[in-house]
Coordinates of C-alpha atoms (C1' of nucleotides) in Angstrom, one line a residue:
Chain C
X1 CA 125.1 91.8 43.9
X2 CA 125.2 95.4 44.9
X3 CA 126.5 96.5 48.2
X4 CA 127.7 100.1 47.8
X5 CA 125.4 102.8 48.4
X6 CA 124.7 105.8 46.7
X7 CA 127.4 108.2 48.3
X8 CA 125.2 111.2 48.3
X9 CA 122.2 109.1 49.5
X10 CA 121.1 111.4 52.5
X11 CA 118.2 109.6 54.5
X12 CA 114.2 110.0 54.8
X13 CA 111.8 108.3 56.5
X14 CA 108.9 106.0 56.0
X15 CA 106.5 108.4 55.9
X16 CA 108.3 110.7 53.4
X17 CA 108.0 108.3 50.4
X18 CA 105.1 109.9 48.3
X19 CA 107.2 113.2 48.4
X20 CA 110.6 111.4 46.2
X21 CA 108.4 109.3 43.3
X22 CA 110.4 108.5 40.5
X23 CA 113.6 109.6 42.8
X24 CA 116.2 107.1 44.3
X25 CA 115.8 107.3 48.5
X26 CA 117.4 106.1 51.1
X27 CA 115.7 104.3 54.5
X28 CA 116.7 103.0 57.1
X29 CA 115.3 100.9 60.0
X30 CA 114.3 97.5 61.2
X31 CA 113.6 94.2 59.0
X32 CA 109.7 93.9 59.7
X33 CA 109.1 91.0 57.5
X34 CA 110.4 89.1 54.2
X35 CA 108.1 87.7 52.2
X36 CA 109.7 85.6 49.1
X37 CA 107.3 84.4 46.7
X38 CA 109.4 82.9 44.2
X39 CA 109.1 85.3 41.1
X40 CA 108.5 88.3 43.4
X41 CA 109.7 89.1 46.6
X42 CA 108.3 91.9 49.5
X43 CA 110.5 93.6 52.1
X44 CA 108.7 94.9 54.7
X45 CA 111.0 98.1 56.6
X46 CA 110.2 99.7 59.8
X47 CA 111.6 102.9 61.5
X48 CA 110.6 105.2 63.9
X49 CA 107.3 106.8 61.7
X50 CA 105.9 103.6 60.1
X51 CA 106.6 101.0 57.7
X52 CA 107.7 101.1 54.1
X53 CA 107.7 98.1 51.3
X54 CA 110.3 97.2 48.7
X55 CA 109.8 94.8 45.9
X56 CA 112.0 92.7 43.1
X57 CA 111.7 90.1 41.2
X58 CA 115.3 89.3 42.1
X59 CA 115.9 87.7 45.2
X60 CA 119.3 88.2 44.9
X61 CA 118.4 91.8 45.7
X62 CA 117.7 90.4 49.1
X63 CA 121.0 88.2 49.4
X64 CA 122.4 90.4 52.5
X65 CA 119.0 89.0 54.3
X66 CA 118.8 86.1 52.7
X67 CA 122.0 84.0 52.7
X68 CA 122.8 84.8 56.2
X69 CA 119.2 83.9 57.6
X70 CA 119.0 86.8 59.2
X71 CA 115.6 87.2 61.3
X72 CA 113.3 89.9 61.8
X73 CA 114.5 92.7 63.5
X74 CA 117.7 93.3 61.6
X75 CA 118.6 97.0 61.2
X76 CA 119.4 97.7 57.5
X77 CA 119.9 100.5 55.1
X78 CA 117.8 100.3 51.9
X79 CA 118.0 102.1 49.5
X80 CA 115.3 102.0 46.1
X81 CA 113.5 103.9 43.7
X82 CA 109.9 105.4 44.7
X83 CA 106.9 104.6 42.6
X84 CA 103.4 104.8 43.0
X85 CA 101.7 101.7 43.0
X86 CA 97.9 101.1 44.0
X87 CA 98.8 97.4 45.2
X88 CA 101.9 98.7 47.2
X89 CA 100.4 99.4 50.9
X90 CA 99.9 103.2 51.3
X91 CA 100.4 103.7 48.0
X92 CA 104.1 103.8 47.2
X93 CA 106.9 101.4 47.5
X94 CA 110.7 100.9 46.7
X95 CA 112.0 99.2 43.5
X96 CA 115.5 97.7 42.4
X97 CA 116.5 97.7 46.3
X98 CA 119.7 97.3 47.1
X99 CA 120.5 96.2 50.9
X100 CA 123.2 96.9 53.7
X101 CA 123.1 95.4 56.7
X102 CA 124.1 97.2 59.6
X103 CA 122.9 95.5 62.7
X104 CA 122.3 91.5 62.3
X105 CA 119.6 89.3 64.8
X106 CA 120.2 86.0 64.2
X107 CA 117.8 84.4 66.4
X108 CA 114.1 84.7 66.3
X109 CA 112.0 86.9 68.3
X110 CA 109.9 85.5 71.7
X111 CA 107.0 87.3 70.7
X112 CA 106.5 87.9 66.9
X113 CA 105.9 91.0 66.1
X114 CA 105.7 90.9 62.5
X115 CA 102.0 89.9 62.9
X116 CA 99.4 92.3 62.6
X117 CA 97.7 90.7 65.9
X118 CA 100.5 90.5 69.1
X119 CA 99.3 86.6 70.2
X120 CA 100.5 86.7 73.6
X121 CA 99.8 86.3 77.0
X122 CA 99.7 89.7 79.3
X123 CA 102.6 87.8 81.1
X124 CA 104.7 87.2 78.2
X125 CA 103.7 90.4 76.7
X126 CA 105.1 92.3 79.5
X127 CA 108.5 90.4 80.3
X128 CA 109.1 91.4 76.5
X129 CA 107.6 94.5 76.8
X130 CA 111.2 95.9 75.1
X131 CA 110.6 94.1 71.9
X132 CA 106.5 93.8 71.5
X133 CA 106.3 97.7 72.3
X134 CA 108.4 97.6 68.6
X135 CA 104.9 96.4 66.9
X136 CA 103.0 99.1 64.9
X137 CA 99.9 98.9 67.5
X138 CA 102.1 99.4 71.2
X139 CA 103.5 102.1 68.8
X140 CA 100.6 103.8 68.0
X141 CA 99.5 103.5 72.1
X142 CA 102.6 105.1 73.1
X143 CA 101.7 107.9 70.5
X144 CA 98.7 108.6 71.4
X145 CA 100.3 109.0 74.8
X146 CA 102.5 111.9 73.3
X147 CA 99.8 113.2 71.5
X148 CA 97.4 113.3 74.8
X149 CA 101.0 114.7 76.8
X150 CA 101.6 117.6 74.3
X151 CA 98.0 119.0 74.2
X152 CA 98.0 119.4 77.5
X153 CA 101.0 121.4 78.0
X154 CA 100.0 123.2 74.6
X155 CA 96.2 124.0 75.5
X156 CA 97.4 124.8 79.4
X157 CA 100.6 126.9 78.1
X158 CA 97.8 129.0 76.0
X159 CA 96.0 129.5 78.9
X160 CA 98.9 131.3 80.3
X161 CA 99.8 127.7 82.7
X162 CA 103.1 127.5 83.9
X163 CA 104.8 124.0 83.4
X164 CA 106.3 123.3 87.0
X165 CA 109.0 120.0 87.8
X166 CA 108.4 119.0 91.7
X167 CA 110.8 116.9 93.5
X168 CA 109.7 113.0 93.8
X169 CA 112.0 113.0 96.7
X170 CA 110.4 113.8 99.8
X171 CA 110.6 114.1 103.7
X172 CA 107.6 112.9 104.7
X173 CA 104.6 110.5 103.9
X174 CA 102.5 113.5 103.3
X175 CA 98.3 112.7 102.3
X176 CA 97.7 110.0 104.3
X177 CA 95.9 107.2 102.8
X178 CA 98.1 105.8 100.2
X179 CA 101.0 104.3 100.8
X180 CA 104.6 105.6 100.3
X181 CA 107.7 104.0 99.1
X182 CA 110.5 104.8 101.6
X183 CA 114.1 105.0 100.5
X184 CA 117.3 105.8 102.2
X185 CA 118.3 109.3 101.3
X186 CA 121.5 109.3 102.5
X187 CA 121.0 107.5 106.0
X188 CA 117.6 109.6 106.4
X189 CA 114.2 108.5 105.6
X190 CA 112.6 109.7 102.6
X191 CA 109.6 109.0 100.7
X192 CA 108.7 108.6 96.8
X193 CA 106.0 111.2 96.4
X194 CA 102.7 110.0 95.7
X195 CA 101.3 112.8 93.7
X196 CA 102.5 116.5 93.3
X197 CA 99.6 117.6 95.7
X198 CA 101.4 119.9 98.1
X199 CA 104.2 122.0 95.6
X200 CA 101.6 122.4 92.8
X201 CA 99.7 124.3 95.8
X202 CA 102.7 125.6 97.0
X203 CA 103.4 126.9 93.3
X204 CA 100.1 128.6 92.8
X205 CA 101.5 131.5 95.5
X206 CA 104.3 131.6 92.6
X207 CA 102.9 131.8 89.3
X208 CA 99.1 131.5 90.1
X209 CA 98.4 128.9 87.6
X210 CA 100.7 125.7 87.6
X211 CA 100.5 122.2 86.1
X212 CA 103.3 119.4 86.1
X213 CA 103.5 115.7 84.1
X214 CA 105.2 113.4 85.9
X215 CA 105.6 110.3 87.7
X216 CA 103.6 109.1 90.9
X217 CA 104.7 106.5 93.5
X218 CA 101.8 104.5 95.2
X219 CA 102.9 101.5 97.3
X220 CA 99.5 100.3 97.4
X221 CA 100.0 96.8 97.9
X222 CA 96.5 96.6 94.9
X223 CA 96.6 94.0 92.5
X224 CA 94.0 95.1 89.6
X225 CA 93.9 95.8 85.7
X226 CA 93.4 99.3 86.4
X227 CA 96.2 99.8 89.3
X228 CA 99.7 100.1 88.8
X229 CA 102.4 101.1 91.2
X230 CA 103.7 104.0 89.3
X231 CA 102.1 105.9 87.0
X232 CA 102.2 109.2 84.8
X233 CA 100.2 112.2 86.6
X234 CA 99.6 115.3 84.7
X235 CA 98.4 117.7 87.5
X236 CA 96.8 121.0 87.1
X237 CA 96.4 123.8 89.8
X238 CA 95.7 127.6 89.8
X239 CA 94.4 130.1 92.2
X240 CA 91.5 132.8 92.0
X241 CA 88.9 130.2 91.4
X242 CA 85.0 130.7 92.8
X243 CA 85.0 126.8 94.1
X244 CA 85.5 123.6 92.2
X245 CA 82.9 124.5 89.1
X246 CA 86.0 126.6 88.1
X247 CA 88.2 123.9 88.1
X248 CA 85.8 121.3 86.2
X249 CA 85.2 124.1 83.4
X250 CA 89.2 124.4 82.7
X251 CA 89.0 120.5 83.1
X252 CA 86.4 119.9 80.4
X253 CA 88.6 122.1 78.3
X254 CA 91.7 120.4 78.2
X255 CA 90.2 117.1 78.0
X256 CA 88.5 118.5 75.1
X257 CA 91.8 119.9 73.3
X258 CA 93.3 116.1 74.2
X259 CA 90.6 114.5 72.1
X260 CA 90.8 116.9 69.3
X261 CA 94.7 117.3 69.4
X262 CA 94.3 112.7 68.7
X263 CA 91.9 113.4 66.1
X264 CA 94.1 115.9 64.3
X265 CA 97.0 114.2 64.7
X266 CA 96.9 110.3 65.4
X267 CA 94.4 109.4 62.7
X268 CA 96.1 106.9 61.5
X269 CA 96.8 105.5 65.1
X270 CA 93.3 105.5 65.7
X271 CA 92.3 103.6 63.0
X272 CA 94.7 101.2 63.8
X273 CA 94.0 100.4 67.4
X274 CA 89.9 100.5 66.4
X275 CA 89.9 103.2 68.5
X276 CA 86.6 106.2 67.9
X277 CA 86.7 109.3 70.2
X278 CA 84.2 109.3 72.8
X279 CA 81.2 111.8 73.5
X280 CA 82.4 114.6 75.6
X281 CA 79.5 117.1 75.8
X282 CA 80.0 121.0 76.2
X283 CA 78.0 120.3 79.5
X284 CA 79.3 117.3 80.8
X285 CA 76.4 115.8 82.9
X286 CA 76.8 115.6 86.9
X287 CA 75.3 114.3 89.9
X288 CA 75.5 114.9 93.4
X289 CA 77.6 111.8 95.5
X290 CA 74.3 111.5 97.5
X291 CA 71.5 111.7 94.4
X292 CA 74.1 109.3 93.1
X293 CA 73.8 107.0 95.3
X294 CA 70.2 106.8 95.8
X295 CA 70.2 106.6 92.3
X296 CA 71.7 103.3 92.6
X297 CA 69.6 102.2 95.0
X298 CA 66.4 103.2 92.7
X299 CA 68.0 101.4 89.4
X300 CA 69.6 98.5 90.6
X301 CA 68.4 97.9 94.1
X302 CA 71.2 98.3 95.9
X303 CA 71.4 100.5 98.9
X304 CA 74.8 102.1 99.6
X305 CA 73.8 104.8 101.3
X306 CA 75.8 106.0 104.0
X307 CA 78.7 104.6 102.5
X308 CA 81.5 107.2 102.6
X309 CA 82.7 106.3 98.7
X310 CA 81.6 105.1 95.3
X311 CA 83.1 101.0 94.7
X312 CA 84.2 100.6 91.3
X313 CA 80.6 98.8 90.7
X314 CA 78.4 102.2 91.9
X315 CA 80.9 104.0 89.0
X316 CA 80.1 101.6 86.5
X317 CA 76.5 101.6 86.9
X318 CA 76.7 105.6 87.0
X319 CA 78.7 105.3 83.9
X320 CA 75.7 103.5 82.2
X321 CA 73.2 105.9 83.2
X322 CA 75.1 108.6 82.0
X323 CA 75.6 107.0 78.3
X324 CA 72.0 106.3 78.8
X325 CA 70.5 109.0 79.8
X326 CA 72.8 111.9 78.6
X327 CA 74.6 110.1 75.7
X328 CA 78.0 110.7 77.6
X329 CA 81.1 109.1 77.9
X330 CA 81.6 111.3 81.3
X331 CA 80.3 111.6 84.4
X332 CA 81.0 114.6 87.6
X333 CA 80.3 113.1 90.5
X334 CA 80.1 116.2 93.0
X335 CA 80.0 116.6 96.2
X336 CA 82.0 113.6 97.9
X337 CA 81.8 113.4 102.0
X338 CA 84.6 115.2 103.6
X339 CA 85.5 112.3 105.8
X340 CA 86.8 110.3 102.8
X341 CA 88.7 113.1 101.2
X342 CA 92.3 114.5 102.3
X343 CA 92.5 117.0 104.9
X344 CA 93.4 120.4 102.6
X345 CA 90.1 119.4 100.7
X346 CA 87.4 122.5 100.7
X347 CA 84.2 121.7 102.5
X348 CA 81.3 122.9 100.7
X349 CA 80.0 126.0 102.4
X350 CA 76.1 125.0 102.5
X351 CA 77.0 121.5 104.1
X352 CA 80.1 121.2 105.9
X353 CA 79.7 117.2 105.8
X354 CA 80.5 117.2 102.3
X355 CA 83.1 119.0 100.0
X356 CA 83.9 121.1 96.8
X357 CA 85.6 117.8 95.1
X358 CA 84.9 115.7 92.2
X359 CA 85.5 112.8 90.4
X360 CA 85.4 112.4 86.4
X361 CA 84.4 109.2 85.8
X362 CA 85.4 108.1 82.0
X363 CA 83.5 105.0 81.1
X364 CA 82.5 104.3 84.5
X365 CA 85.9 104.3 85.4
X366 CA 87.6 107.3 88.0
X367 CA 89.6 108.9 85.6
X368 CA 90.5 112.5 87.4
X369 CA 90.0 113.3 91.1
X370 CA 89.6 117.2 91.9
X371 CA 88.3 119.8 93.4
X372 CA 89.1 123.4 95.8
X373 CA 91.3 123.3 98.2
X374 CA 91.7 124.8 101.8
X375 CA 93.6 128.2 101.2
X376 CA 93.5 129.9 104.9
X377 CA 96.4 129.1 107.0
X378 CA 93.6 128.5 110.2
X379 CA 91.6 126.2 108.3
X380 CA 94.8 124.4 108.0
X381 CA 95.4 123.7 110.9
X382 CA 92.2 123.3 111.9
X383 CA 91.7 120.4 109.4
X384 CA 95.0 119.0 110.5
X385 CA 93.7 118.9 114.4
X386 CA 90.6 117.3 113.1
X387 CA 92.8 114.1 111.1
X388 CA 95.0 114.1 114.1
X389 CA 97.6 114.8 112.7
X390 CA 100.6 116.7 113.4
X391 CA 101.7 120.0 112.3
X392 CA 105.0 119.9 112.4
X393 CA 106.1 117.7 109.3
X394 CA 104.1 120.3 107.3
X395 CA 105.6 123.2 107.7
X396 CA 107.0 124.2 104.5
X397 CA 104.1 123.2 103.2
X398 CA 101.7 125.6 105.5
X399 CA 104.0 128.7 105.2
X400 CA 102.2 128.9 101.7
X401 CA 99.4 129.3 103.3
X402 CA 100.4 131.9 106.2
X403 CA 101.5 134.2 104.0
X404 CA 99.0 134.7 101.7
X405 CA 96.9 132.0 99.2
X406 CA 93.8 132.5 97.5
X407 CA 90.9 130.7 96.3
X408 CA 92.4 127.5 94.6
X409 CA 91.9 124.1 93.5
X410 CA 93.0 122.1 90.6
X411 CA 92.8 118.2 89.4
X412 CA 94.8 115.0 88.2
X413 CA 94.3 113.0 85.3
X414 CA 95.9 109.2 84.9
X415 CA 97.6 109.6 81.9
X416 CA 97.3 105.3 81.2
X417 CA 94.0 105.5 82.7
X418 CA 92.8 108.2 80.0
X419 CA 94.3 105.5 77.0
X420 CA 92.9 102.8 78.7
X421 CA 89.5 104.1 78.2
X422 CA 90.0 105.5 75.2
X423 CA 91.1 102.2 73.5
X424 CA 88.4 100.0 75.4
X425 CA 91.8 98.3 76.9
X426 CA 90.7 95.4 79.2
X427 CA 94.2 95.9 81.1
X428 CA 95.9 99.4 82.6
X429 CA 99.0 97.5 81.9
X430 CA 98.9 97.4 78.1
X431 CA 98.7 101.4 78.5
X432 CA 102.1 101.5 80.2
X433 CA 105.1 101.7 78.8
X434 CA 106.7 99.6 81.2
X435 CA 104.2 99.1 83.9
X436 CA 105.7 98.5 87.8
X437 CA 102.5 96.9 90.0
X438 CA 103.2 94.4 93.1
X439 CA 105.2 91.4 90.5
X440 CA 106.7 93.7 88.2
X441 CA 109.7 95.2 88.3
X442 CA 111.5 94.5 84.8
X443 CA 111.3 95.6 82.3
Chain H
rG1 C1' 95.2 92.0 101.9
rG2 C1' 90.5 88.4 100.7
rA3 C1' 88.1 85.0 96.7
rG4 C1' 88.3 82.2 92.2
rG5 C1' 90.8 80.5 87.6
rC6 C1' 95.0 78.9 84.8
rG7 C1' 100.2 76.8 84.1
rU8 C1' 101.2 71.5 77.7
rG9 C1' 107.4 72.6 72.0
rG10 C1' 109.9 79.8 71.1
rU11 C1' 104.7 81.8 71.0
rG12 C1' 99.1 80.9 71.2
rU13 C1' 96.4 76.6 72.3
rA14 C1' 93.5 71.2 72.0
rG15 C1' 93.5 67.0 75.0
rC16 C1' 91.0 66.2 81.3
rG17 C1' 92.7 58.3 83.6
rG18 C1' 95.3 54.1 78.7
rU19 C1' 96.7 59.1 72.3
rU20 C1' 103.4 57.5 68.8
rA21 C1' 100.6 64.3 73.5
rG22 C1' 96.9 67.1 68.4
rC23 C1' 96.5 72.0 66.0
rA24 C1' 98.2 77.0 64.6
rU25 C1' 102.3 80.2 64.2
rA26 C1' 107.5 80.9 64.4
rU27 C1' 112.3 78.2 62.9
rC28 C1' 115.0 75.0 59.0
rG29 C1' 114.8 72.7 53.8
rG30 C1' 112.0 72.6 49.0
rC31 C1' 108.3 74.9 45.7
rC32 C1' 105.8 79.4 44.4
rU33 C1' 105.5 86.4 39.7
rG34 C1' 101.9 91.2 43.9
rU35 C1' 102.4 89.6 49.0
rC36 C1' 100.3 92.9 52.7
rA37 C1' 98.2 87.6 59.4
rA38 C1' 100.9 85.1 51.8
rG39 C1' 100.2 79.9 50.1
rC40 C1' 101.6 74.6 49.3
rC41 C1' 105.0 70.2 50.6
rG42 C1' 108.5 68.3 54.1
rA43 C1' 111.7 68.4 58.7
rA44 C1' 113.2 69.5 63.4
rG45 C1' 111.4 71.2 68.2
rG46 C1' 107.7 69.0 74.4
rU47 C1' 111.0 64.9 80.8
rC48 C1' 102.7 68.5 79.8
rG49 C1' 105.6 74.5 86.2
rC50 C1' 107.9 71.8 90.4
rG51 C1' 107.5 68.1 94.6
rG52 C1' 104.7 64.3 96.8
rG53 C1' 100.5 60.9 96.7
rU54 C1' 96.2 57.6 94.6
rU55 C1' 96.2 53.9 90.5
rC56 C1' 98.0 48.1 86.9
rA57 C1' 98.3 53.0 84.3
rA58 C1' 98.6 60.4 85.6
rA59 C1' 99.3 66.0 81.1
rU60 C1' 94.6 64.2 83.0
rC61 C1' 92.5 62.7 89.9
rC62 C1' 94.3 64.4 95.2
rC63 C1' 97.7 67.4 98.4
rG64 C1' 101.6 70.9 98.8
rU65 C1' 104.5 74.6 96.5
rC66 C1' 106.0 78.3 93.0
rG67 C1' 104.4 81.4 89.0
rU68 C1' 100.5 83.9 86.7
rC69 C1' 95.7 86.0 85.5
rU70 C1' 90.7 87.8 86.9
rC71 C1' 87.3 89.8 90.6
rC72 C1' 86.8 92.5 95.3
rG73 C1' 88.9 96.2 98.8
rC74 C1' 91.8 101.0 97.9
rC75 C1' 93.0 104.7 94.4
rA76 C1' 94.3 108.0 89.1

RNA sequence: GGAGGCGUGGUGUAGCGGUUAGCAUAUCGGCCUGUCAAGCCGAAGGUCGCGGGUUCAAAUCCCGUCGUCUCCGCCA
């Protein structure tokens, strides 16, 4: 049995195979699976980039594996010549491996993950969420993820966007709405921010055009596949716009370099979670909030009227018309009634009922909320007199706008909410890393 | 917060008044020369979530309880 390792050996990875052919390489990573077939025998290795095979016709090749029973899992160092082989899986595989155990699992795994379905329950899925997110699908997910993450600091940074970190620790349960988290700050109350809202504004008097990824805290006490308790934001907001047609333009762009930056990049991801890139026109089609709703009323019958906000059901049904009718993925929904939207919102000029917000609706699901916001320091706290509420708790916040803010607005897209869609996931859960909602706090 | 559904070996499930509680997969043993959700043979593994009740008899029916999922409200 060999044991000993080349000594000049230096490492590559999975995906690096096709590049050494004919050349001795070292890998290293996790035991995905052993299959022994008597005269012939496969390894299966994982790392970090994707999967490799090795072969032999000696199982005593395999003896660190084998004799010891060692499970799936096990972190080894292999080491085996690359050749090219159309049966091998991608293409290429290792020959004459030699083996080297470095970290031993003895025990089998809860949930297998050596199958290329996951069979288990969302529960059990979850509570092993540290394991299962090991299987080549929750890989590619979570890739995806950094794909969607880097083309929007890449696309906005272009743009001349400043990337901006806000606290999450904050004095005071600022929108409204939403619930906060409160925590002890030291014998004081403090909040878990909810969303980046008031410093990305604040930030706009600094560098004009700001945007932020990060977490946001909503104590919602909402139990549904597309809520969770904590999720990843990635918030946009810049000054010097004409109203919130500005902001949905820049919008429509970065969604756009998100798509085409998975496309470029994630192919193989793609492919793997059955995943196609939906239709996001160069004019993505919109609709007033009230055509929208008497919309409803003329397709399906039902009159919601008068009702200050779309229910998930009205944005489903306007998701459908819009595939329909404009062969779009995406839907604006303009125009939302002031009395349902925060109190900086920006009314629109022609009917002061109503404001310069939207919605993005992504399947018929809300995927980014948006729109201008108030930038004169009197219609501040004129707005704030209107909600009843008091001034005092803002101040920081309002000196921003006493001393000088211009035309602004900006929007926020749900980073799991965006995968979600994009995968046809039935669960915002299994787009979440580690997901936090009401009954979840491991892991 | 409101309304439903579901809890059966590690995992996914069948059974829905009387079964030695079935199947698949994983595990262990044997066989197997190209697997890629490998295959074949065999073994081990379950007090059917928990607590009451009905019945000659409960995984199965009823009540409670805990857990969990889905839908609605609210939002991203």
């Amino acid at each position: 049995m060999q044991t000993h390792m080349t000594q000049n050996a230096s490492r590559i990875h999975s995906n690096e195979i096709a590049a050494y052919v004919g050349e001795r390489v070292q890998v290293q990573g996790w035991v995905h699976t052993l299959r022994l077939l008597g005269g012939v025998n496969f390894l299966v290795l994982r790392d970090g980039r994707g999967t490799v095979q090795a072969v032999t016709e000696d199982e005593a090749n395999l003896a660190p594996l084998v004799e010891p029973a060692l499970q799936p899992e096990t972190v080894i160092t292999l080491e085996g010549v690359v050749v090219a082989s159309d049966q091998a899986p991608g293409g290429f595989e290792l020959h004459q491996p030699t083996i080297e155990v470095i970290t031993p699992v003895t025990e089998p795994l809860p949930v297998l993950i050596s199958k290329k379905e996951i069979k288990a329950s969302l529960t059990n899925l979850l509570d092993h969420a540290v394991t299962v997110n090991r299987h080549p699908r929750r890989q590619a997910i979570f890739r995806l993820a950094a794909a969607a993450i880097g083309a929007f600091r890449a696309h906005l940074n272009q743009r001349g966007f400043i990337e901006i970190q806000t606290p999450k620790i904050v004095a005071s349960a600022t929108e409204g709405g939403a619930n906060v988290f409160a925590i002890d700050y030291f014998g004081r109350p403090a909040y878990l921010a909810q969303s980046p809202q008031f410093y990305k504004q604040i930030m706009v008097g600094v560098f004009e055009s700001v945007y932020e990824v990060g977490p946001v805290f909503r104590a919602e006490p909402h139990d549904t596949a597309r809520h969770i308790n904590e999720y990843v934001s990635l918030d946009v907001e810049f000054g010097f716009i004409r109203d919130h047609f500005t902001v949905m333009a820049v919008l429509r762009d970065v969604l756009t370099a998100i798509f085409s930056a998975m496309e470029e990049t994630c192919a193989g991801e793609l492919a793997m979670l059955n995943a196609h890139m939906p239709v996001l026109p160069d004019t993505v089609p919109m609709i007033d909030f009230t055509a929208a709703q008497a919309l409803i009323l003329e397709r399906h019958g039902v009159d919601v009227r008068g009702e200050p906000d779309l229910s998930p059901q009205d944005e489903r049904w306007l998701g459908e018309w819009a595939s329909a009718k404009y062969g779009s993925d995406f839907l604006f929904v303009v125009g939302y009634p002031m009395s349902k939207r925060p109190f900086y919102t920006h009314p629109d000029p022609e009917r002061p009922l109503y404001s310069n917000s939207f919605d993005l609706l992504f399947g018929g699901v809300e995927l980014v909320t948006g729109g201008q916001r108030l930038h004169r320091y009197a219609d501040y706290l004129a707005a704030l007199k209107r909600a009843d509420m008091p001034v005092e708790p803002f101040a920081s916040y309002l000196e921003a706008f006493r001393y000088g803010m211009p035309p602004h607005g900006g929007f926020a897209i749900g980073l799991e909410r965006l995968l979600m869609q994009l995968l046809g996931g039935t669960n915002l859960r299994l787009t979440t890393l580690f997901p936090r909602d009401m009954g979840r706090l491991t892991p």
